[in-house]
CSV table of C-alpha atoms and ligand atoms in Angstrom, one decimal:
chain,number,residue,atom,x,y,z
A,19,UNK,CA,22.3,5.2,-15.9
A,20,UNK,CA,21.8,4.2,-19.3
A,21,UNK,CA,19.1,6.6,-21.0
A,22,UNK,CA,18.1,4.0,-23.1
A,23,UNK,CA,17.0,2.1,-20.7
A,24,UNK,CA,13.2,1.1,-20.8
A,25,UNK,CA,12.3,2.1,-17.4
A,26,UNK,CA,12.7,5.8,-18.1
A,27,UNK,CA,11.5,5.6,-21.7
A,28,UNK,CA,8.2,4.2,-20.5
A,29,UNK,CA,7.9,6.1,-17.2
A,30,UNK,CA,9.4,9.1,-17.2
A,31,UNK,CA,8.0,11.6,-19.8
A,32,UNK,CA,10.6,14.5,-20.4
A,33,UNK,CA,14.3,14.4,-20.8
A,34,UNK,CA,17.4,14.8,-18.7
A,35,UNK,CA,17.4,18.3,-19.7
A,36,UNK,CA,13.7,19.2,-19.0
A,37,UNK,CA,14.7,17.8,-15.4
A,38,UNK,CA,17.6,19.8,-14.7
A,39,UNK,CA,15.2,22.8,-15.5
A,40,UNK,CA,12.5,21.9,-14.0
A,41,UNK,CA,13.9,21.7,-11.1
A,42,UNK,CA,16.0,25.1,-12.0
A,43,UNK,CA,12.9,26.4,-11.9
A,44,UNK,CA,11.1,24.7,-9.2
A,45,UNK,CA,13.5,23.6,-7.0
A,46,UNK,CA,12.9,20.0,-5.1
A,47,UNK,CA,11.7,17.9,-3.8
A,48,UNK,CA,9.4,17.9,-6.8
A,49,UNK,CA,6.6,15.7,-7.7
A,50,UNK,CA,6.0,16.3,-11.2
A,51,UNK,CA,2.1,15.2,-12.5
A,52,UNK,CA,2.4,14.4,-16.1
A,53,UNK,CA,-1.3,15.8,-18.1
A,54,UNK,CA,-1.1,13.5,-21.4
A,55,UNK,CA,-0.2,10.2,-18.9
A,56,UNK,CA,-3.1,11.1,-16.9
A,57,UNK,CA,-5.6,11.6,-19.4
A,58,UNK,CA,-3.5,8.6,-21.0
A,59,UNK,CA,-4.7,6.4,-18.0
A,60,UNK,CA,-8.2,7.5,-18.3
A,61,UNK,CA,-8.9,6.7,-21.7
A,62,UNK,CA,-6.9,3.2,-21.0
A,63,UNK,CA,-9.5,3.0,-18.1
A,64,UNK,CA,-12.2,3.3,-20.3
A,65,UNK,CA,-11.3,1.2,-23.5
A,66,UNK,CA,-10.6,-1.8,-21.2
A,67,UNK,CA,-13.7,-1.1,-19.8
A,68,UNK,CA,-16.2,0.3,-22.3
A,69,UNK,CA,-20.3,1.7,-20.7
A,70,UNK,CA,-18.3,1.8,-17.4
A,71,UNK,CA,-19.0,5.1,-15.0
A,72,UNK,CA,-15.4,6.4,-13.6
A,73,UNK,CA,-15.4,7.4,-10.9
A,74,UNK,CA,-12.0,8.4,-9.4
A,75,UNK,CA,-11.1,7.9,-6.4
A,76,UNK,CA,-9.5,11.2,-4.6
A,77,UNK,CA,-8.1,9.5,-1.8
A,78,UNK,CA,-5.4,8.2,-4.3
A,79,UNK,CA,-4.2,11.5,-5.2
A,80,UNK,CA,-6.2,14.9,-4.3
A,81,UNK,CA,-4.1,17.4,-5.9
A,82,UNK,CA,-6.5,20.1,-7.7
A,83,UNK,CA,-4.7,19.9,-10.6
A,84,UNK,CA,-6.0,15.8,-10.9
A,85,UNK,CA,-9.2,17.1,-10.2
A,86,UNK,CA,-9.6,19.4,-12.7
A,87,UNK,CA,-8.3,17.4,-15.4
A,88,UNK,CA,-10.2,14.8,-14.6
A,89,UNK,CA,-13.6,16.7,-14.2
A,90,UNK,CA,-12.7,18.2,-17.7
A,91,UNK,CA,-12.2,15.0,-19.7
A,92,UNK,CA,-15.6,13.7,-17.5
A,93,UNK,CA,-15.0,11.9,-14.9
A,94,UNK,CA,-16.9,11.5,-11.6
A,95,UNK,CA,-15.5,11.1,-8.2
A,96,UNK,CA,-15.1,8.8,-5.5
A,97,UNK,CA,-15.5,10.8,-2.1
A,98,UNK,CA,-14.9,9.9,1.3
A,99,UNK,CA,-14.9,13.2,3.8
A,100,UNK,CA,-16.5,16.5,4.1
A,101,UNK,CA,-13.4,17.9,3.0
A,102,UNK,CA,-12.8,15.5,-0.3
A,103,UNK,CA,-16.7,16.5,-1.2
A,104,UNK,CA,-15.9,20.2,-0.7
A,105,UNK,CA,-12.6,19.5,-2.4
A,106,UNK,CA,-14.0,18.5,-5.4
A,107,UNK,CA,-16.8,20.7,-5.9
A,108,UNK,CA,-14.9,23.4,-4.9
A,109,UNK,CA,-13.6,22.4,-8.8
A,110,UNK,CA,-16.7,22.7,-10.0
A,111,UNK,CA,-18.2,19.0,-10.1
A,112,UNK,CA,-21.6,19.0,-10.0
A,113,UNK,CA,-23.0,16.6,-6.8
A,114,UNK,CA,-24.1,13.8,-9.3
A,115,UNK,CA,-20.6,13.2,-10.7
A,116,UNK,CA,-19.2,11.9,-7.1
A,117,UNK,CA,-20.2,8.6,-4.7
A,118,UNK,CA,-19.6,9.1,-1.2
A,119,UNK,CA,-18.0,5.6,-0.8
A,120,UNK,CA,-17.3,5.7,2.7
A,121,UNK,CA,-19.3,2.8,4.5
A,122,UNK,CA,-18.5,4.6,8.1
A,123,UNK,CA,-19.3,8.5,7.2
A,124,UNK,CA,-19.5,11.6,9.9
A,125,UNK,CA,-22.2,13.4,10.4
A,126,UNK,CA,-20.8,16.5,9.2
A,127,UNK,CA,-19.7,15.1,5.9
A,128,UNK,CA,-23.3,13.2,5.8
A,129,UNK,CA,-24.7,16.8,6.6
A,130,UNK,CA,-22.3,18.8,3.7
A,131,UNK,CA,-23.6,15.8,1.1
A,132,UNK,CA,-27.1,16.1,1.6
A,133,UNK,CA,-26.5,19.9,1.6
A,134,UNK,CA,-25.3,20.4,-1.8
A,135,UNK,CA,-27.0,16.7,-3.3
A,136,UNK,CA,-24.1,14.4,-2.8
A,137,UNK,CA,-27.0,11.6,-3.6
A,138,UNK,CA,-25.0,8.3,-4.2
A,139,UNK,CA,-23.3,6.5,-1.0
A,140,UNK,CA,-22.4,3.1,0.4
A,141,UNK,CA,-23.1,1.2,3.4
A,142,UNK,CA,-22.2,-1.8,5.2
A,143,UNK,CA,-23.9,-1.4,8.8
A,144,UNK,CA,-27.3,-1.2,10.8
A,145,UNK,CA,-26.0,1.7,12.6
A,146,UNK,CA,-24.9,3.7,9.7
A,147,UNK,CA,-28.7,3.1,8.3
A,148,UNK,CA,-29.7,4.7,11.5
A,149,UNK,CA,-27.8,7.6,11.0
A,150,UNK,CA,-28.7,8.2,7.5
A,151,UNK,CA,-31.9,7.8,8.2
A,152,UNK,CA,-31.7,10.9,11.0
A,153,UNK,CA,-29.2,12.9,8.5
A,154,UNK,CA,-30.4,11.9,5.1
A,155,UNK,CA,-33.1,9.9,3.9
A,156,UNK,CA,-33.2,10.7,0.3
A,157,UNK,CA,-30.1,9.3,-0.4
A,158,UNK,CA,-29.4,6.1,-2.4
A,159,UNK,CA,-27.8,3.5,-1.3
A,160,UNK,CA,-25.2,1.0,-2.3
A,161,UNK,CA,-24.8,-2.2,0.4
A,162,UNK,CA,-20.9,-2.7,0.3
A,163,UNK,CA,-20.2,-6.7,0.3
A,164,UNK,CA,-17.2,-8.0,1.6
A,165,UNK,CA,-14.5,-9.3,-1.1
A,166,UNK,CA,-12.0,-11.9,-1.1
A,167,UNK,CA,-8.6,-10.1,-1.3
A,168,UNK,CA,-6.5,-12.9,-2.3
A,169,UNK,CA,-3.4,-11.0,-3.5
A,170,UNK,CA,-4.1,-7.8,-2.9
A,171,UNK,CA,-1.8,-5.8,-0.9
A,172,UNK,CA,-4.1,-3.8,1.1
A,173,UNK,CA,-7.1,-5.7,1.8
A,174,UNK,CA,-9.8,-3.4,2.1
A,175,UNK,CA,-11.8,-6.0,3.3
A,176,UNK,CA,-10.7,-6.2,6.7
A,177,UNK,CA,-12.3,-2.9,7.9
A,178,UNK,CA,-15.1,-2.9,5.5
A,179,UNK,CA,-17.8,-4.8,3.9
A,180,UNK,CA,-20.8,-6.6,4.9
A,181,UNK,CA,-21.0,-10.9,5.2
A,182,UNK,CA,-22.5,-11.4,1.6
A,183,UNK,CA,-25.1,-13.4,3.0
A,184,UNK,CA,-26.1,-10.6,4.9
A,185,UNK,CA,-26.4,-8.3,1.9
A,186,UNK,CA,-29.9,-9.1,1.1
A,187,UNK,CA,-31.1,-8.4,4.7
A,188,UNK,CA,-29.5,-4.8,4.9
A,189,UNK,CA,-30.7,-3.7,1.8
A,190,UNK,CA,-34.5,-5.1,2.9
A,191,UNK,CA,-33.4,-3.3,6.4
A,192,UNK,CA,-32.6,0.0,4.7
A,193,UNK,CA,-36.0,-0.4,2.5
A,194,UNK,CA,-37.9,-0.9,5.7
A,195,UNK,CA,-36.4,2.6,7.9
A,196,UNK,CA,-37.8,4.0,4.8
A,197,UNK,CA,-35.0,4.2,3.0
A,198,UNK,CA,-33.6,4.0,-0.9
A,199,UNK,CA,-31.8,0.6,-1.3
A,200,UNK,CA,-30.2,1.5,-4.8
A,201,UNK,CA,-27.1,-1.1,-5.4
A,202,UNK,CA,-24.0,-3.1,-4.4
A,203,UNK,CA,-20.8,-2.5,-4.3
A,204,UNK,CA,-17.4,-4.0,-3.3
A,205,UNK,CA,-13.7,-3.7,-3.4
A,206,UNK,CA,-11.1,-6.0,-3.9
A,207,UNK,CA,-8.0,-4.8,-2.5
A,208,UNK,CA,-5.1,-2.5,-3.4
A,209,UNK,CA,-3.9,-3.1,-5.8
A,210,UNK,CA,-5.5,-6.7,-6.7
A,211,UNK,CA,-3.1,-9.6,-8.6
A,212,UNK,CA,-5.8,-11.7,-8.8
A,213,UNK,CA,-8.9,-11.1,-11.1
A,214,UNK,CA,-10.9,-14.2,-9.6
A,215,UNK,CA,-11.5,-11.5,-6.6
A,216,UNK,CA,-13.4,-9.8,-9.2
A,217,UNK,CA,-15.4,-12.3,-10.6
A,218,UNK,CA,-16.1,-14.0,-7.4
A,219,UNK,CA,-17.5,-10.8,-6.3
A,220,UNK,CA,-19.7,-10.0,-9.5
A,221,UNK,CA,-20.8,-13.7,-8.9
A,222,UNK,CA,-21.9,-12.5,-5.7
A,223,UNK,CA,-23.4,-9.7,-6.7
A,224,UNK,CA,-25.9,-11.7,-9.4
A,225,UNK,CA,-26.7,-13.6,-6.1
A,226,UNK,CA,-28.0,-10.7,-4.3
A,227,UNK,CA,-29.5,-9.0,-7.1
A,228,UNK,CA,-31.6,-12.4,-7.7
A,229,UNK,CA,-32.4,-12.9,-3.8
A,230,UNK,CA,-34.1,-9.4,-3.6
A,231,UNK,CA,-35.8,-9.5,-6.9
A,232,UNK,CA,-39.4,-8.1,-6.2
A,233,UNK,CA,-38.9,-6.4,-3.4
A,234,UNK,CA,-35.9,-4.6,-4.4
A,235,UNK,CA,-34.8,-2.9,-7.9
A,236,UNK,CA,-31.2,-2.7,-7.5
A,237,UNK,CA,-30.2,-0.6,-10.3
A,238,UNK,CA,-26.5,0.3,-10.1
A,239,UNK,CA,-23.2,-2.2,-9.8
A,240,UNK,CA,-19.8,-0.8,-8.0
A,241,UNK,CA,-17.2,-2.5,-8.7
A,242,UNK,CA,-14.9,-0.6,-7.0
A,243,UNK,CA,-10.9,0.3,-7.5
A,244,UNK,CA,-8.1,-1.8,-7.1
A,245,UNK,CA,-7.0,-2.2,-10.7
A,246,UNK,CA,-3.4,-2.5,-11.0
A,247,UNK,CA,-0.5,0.0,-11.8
A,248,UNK,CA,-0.5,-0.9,-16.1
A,249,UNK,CA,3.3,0.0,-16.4
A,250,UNK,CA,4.3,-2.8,-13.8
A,251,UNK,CA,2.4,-5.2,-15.7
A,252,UNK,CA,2.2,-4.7,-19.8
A,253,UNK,CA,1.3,-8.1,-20.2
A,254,UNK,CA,0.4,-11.0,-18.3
A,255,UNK,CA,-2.7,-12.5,-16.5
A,256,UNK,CA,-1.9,-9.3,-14.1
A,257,UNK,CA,-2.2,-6.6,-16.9
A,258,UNK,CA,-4.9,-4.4,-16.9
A,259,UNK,CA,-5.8,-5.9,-20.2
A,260,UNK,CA,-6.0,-9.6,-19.2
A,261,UNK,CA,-8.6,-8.3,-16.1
A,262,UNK,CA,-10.7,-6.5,-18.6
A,263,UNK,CA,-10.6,-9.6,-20.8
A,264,UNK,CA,-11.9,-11.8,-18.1
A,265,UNK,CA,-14.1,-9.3,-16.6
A,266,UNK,CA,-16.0,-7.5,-19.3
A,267,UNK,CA,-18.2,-9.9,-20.5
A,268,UNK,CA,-19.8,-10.0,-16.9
A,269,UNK,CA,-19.6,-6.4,-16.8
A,270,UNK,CA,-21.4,-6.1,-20.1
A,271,UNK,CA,-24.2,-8.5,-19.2
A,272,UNK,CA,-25.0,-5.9,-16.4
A,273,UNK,CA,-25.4,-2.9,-18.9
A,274,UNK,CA,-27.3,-4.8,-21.1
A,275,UNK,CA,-29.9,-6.0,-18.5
A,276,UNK,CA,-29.9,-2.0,-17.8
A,277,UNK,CA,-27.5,-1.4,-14.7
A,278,UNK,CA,-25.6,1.0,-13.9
A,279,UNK,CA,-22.2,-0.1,-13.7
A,280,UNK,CA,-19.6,2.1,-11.9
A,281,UNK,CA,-15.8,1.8,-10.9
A,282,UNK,CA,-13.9,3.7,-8.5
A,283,UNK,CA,-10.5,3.2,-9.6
A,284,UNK,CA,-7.3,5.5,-8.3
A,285,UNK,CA,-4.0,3.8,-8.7
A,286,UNK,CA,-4.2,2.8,-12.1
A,287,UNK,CA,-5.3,6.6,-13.1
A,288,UNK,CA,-3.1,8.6,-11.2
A,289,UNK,CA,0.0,6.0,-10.0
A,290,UNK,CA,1.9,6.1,-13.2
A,291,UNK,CA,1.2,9.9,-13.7
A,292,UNK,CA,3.4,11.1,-11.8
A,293,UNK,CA,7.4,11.2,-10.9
A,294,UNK,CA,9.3,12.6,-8.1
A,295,UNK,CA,12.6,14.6,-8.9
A,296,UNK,CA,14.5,14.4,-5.1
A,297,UNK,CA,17.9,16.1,-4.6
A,298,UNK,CA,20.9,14.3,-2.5
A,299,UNK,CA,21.8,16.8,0.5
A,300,UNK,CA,23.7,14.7,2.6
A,301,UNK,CA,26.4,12.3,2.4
A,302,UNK,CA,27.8,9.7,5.0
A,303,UNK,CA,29.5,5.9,5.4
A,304,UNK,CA,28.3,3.9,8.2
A,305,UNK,CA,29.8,1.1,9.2
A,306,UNK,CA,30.9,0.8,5.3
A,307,UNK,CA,27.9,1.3,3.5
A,308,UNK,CA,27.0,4.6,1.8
A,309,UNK,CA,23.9,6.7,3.1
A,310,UNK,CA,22.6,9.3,1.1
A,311,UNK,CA,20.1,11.9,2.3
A,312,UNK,CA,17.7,13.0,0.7
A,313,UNK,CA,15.3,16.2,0.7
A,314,UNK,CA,12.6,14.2,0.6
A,315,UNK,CA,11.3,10.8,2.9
A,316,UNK,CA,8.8,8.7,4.5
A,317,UNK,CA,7.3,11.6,5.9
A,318,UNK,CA,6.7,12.9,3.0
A,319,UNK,CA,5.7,11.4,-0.7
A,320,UNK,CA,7.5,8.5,0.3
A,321,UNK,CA,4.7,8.1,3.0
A,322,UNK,CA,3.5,5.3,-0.1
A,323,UNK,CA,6.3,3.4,1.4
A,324,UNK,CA,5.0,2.6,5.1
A,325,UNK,CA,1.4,3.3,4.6
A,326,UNK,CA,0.8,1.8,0.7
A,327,UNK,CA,3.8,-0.9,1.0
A,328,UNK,CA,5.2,0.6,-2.2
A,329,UNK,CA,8.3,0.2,-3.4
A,330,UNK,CA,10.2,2.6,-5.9
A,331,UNK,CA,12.8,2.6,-8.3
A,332,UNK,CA,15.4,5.3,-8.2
A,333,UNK,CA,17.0,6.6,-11.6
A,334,UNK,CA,19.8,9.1,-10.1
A,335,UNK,CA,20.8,11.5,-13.4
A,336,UNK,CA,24.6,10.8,-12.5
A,337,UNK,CA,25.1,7.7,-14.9
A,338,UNK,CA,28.4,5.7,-13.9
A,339,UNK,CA,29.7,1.9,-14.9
A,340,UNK,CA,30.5,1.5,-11.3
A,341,UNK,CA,27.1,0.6,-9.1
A,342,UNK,CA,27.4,-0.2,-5.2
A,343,UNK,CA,24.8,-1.0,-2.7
A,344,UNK,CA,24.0,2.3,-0.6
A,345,UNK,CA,21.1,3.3,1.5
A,346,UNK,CA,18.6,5.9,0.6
A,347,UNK,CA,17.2,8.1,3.5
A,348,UNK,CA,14.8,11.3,4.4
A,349,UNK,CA,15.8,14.6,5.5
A,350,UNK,CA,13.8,14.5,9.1
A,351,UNK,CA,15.7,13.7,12.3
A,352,UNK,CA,13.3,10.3,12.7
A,353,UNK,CA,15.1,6.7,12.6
A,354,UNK,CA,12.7,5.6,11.1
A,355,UNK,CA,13.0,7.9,8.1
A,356,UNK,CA,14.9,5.3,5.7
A,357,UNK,CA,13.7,5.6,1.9
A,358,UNK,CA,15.6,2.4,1.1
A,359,UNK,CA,18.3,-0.1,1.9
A,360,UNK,CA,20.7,-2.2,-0.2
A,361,UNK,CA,19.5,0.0,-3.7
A,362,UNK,CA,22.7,-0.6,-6.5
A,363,UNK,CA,23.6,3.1,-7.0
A,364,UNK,CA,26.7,5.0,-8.7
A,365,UNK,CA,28.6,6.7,-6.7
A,366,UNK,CA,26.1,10.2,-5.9
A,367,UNK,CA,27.5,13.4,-4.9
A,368,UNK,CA,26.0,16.2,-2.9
A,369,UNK,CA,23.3,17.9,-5.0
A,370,UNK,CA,22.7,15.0,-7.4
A,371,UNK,CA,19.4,14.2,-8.2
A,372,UNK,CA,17.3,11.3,-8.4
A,373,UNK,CA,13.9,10.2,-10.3
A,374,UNK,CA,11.5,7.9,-9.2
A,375,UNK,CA,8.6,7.0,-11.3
A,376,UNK,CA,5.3,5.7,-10.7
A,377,UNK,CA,5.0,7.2,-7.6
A,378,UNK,CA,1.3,9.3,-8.2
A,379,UNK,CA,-0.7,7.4,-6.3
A,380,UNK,CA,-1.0,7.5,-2.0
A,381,UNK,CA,2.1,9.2,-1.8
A,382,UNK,CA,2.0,12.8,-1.7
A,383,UNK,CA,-2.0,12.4,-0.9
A,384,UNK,CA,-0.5,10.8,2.7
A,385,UNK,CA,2.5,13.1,2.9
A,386,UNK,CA,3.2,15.5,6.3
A,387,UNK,CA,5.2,18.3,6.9
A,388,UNK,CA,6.5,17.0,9.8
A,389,UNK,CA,9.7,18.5,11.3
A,390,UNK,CA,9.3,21.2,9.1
A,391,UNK,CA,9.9,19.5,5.9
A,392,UNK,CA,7.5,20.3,3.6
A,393,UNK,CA,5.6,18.5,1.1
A,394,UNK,CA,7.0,18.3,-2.4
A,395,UNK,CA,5.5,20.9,-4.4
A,396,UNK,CA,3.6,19.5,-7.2
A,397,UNK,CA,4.1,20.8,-11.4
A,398,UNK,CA,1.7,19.6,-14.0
A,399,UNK,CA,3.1,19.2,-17.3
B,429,PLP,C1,-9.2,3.4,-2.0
B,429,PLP,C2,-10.5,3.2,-2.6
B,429,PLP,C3,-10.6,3.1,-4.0
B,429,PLP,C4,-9.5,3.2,-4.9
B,429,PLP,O1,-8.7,2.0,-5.0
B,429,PLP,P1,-7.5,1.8,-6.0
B,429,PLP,O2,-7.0,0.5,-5.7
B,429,PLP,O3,-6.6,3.0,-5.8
B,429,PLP,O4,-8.1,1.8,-7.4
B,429,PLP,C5,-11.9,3.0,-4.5
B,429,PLP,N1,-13.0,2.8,-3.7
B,429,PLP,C6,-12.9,2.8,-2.4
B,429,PLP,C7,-14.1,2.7,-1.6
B,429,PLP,C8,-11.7,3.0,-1.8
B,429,PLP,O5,-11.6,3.0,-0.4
């Protein structure tokens, strides 16, 4: 492929040769977290959105090594499970810096958060008021409103959120078990196309805040994750930029009326951080089209393809005029682990290897070692 070409200059950031020893010295599959694109990300994150809490959201990726960077350049973090919570302050985060942001929580997590002063969480349900009420009282919480997800991919509206209208009753509910209505939250979708979701959802939000006025002080605004993958989209209404543009002022009438205003965003931090360097270790034709093995598949960080409907690009290092459709598959002995079909390749041999970019986010967080393939090991450099 052409080394020219904009796709690796902007995604991929080392050289042909830094691969080939890289993976001299790591072997593959490798997924390889890039530091400056991370930290990169987050300071994006934070001029688009300027007075805005990050929160990242581990589910996205939970490597340590995104942890720790991220707790070091101050971020909080969004946590869902006992085992994100302990995950994270097993990195040193102090409780404050994370929101449990899991509207349907376990006991034992609820338990572990009240333990070490996990304080911020959401909510969405009567019965999960019950249970914090019997697990823990002293906690603040954020009523999660349901969202339209108009062209989002994952609508994380589906399994979560309360009825707007209901909003106002919950958090008057929560106030009456005796409990510490703090805030609202929501969440768009992953990743969202369409910034209306957004505003729809902050007009929703102003709504609520006015409805309980006097019996409620809501003081803090989640406005969840969602944001999308920058590189994908550098300019555009679908650009990180044009959503801060049309978000912001909203955002900023919140701060200055003395919210809090958080975000919980994962993809657009960690997705472009990261490549995965793959290896070719098998090599067949059926029925006349070329399938090429790979040592790593949907069971692994590829996982992002079934469970996060992603789709890669694949920049093999072997650079040839001559391109023909071939299929891309995983190592396991599953059917169902194809990488890719009908992708415009030159003609691979065994051994070759193949980046893909933009492939940081709910991919090796979801991967398995099923069949006894391990998960890629991850670099950071
Ligand atoms: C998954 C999730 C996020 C992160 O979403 P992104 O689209 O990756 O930014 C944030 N908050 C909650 C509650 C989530 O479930």
């Amino acid at each position: 492929m052409d080394r020219t070409n904009q796709v690796w200059e902007r995604a991929i950031p080392v050289s042909e040769e830094e691969i080939i020893s890289l993976v001299k010295q790591f072997d593959t599959p490798l997924f390889v977290v890039s530091e400056e694109k991370l930290l990169q990300n987050y300071r994006a994150f934070q001029e688009f959105f300027p007075g805005i809490e990050i929160f990242y959201a581990v589910k996205a990726n939970p490597h340590p090594f995104i942890i720790r960077t991220l707790k070091e350049i101050g971020s909080s973090f969004d946590v869902a499970s006992f085992q994100e919570i302990e995950l994270v302050s097993s990195q040193g985060v102090p409780p404050e810096r994370m929101i449990f942001a899991n509207t349907i929580k376990r006991k034992k997590g609820l338990r572990y958060a009240r333990q070490i002063g996990v304080n911020l969480m959401t909510y969405d349900n009567e019965e999960e008021l019950k249970k914090i009420a019997m697990v823990y009282p002293e906690a603040q919480l954020l009523v999660r409103i349901k969202t339209p997800s108009n062209g989002s991919r994952a609508n994380l509206s589906y399994k979560f959120g309360a009825e707007p209208d209901m909003a106002p009753e919950l958090l008057l509910q929560a106030k009456n078990m005796g409990l510490k209505p703090a805030g609202i939250s929501f969440h768009v979708g992953s990743p969202c196309s369409n910034v209306n979701n957004y505003l729809y959802s902050l007009q929703k939000v102003r709504e609520i805040v006015e409805k309980v006025s006097g019996e409620i002080s809501i003081s803090v605004i989640d406005i969840g994750g969602g944001f999308p993958l920058s590189l994908y989209e550098e300019e555009g209404e679908g650009s990180l930029e044009a959503f801060s543009k049309a978000i912001n002022p909203h955002l900023q009438e919140f701060l200055k009326d003395g919210y809090r205003v958080i975000a919980e965003p994962g993809r657009v931090i960690v997705g472009s951080a990261a490549f995965l360097i793959t290896k070719v270790i098998g090599k067949a034709v059926r029925s006349g089209i070329t399938w090429y093995y790979l040592d790593d598949g949907i069971y692994g960080t590829f996982s992002a393809i079934p469970f996060d409907k992603a789709a890669f690009r694949f920049l093999p290092l072997r650079e040839s005029k001559e391109e023909l459709p071939a299929v891309l598959a995983g190592p396991t002995c599953d059917s169902l682990d194809v990488v890719a079909e009908n992708v415009l390749l030159p003609p691979l041999e065994l051994e070759d290897l193949i980046v893909v970019p933009d492939i940081g986010a709910y991919s090796w967080a979801s991967a398995t070692n099923f069949n006894g393939f391990e998960r890629a090991q991850v670099v950071m450099i």
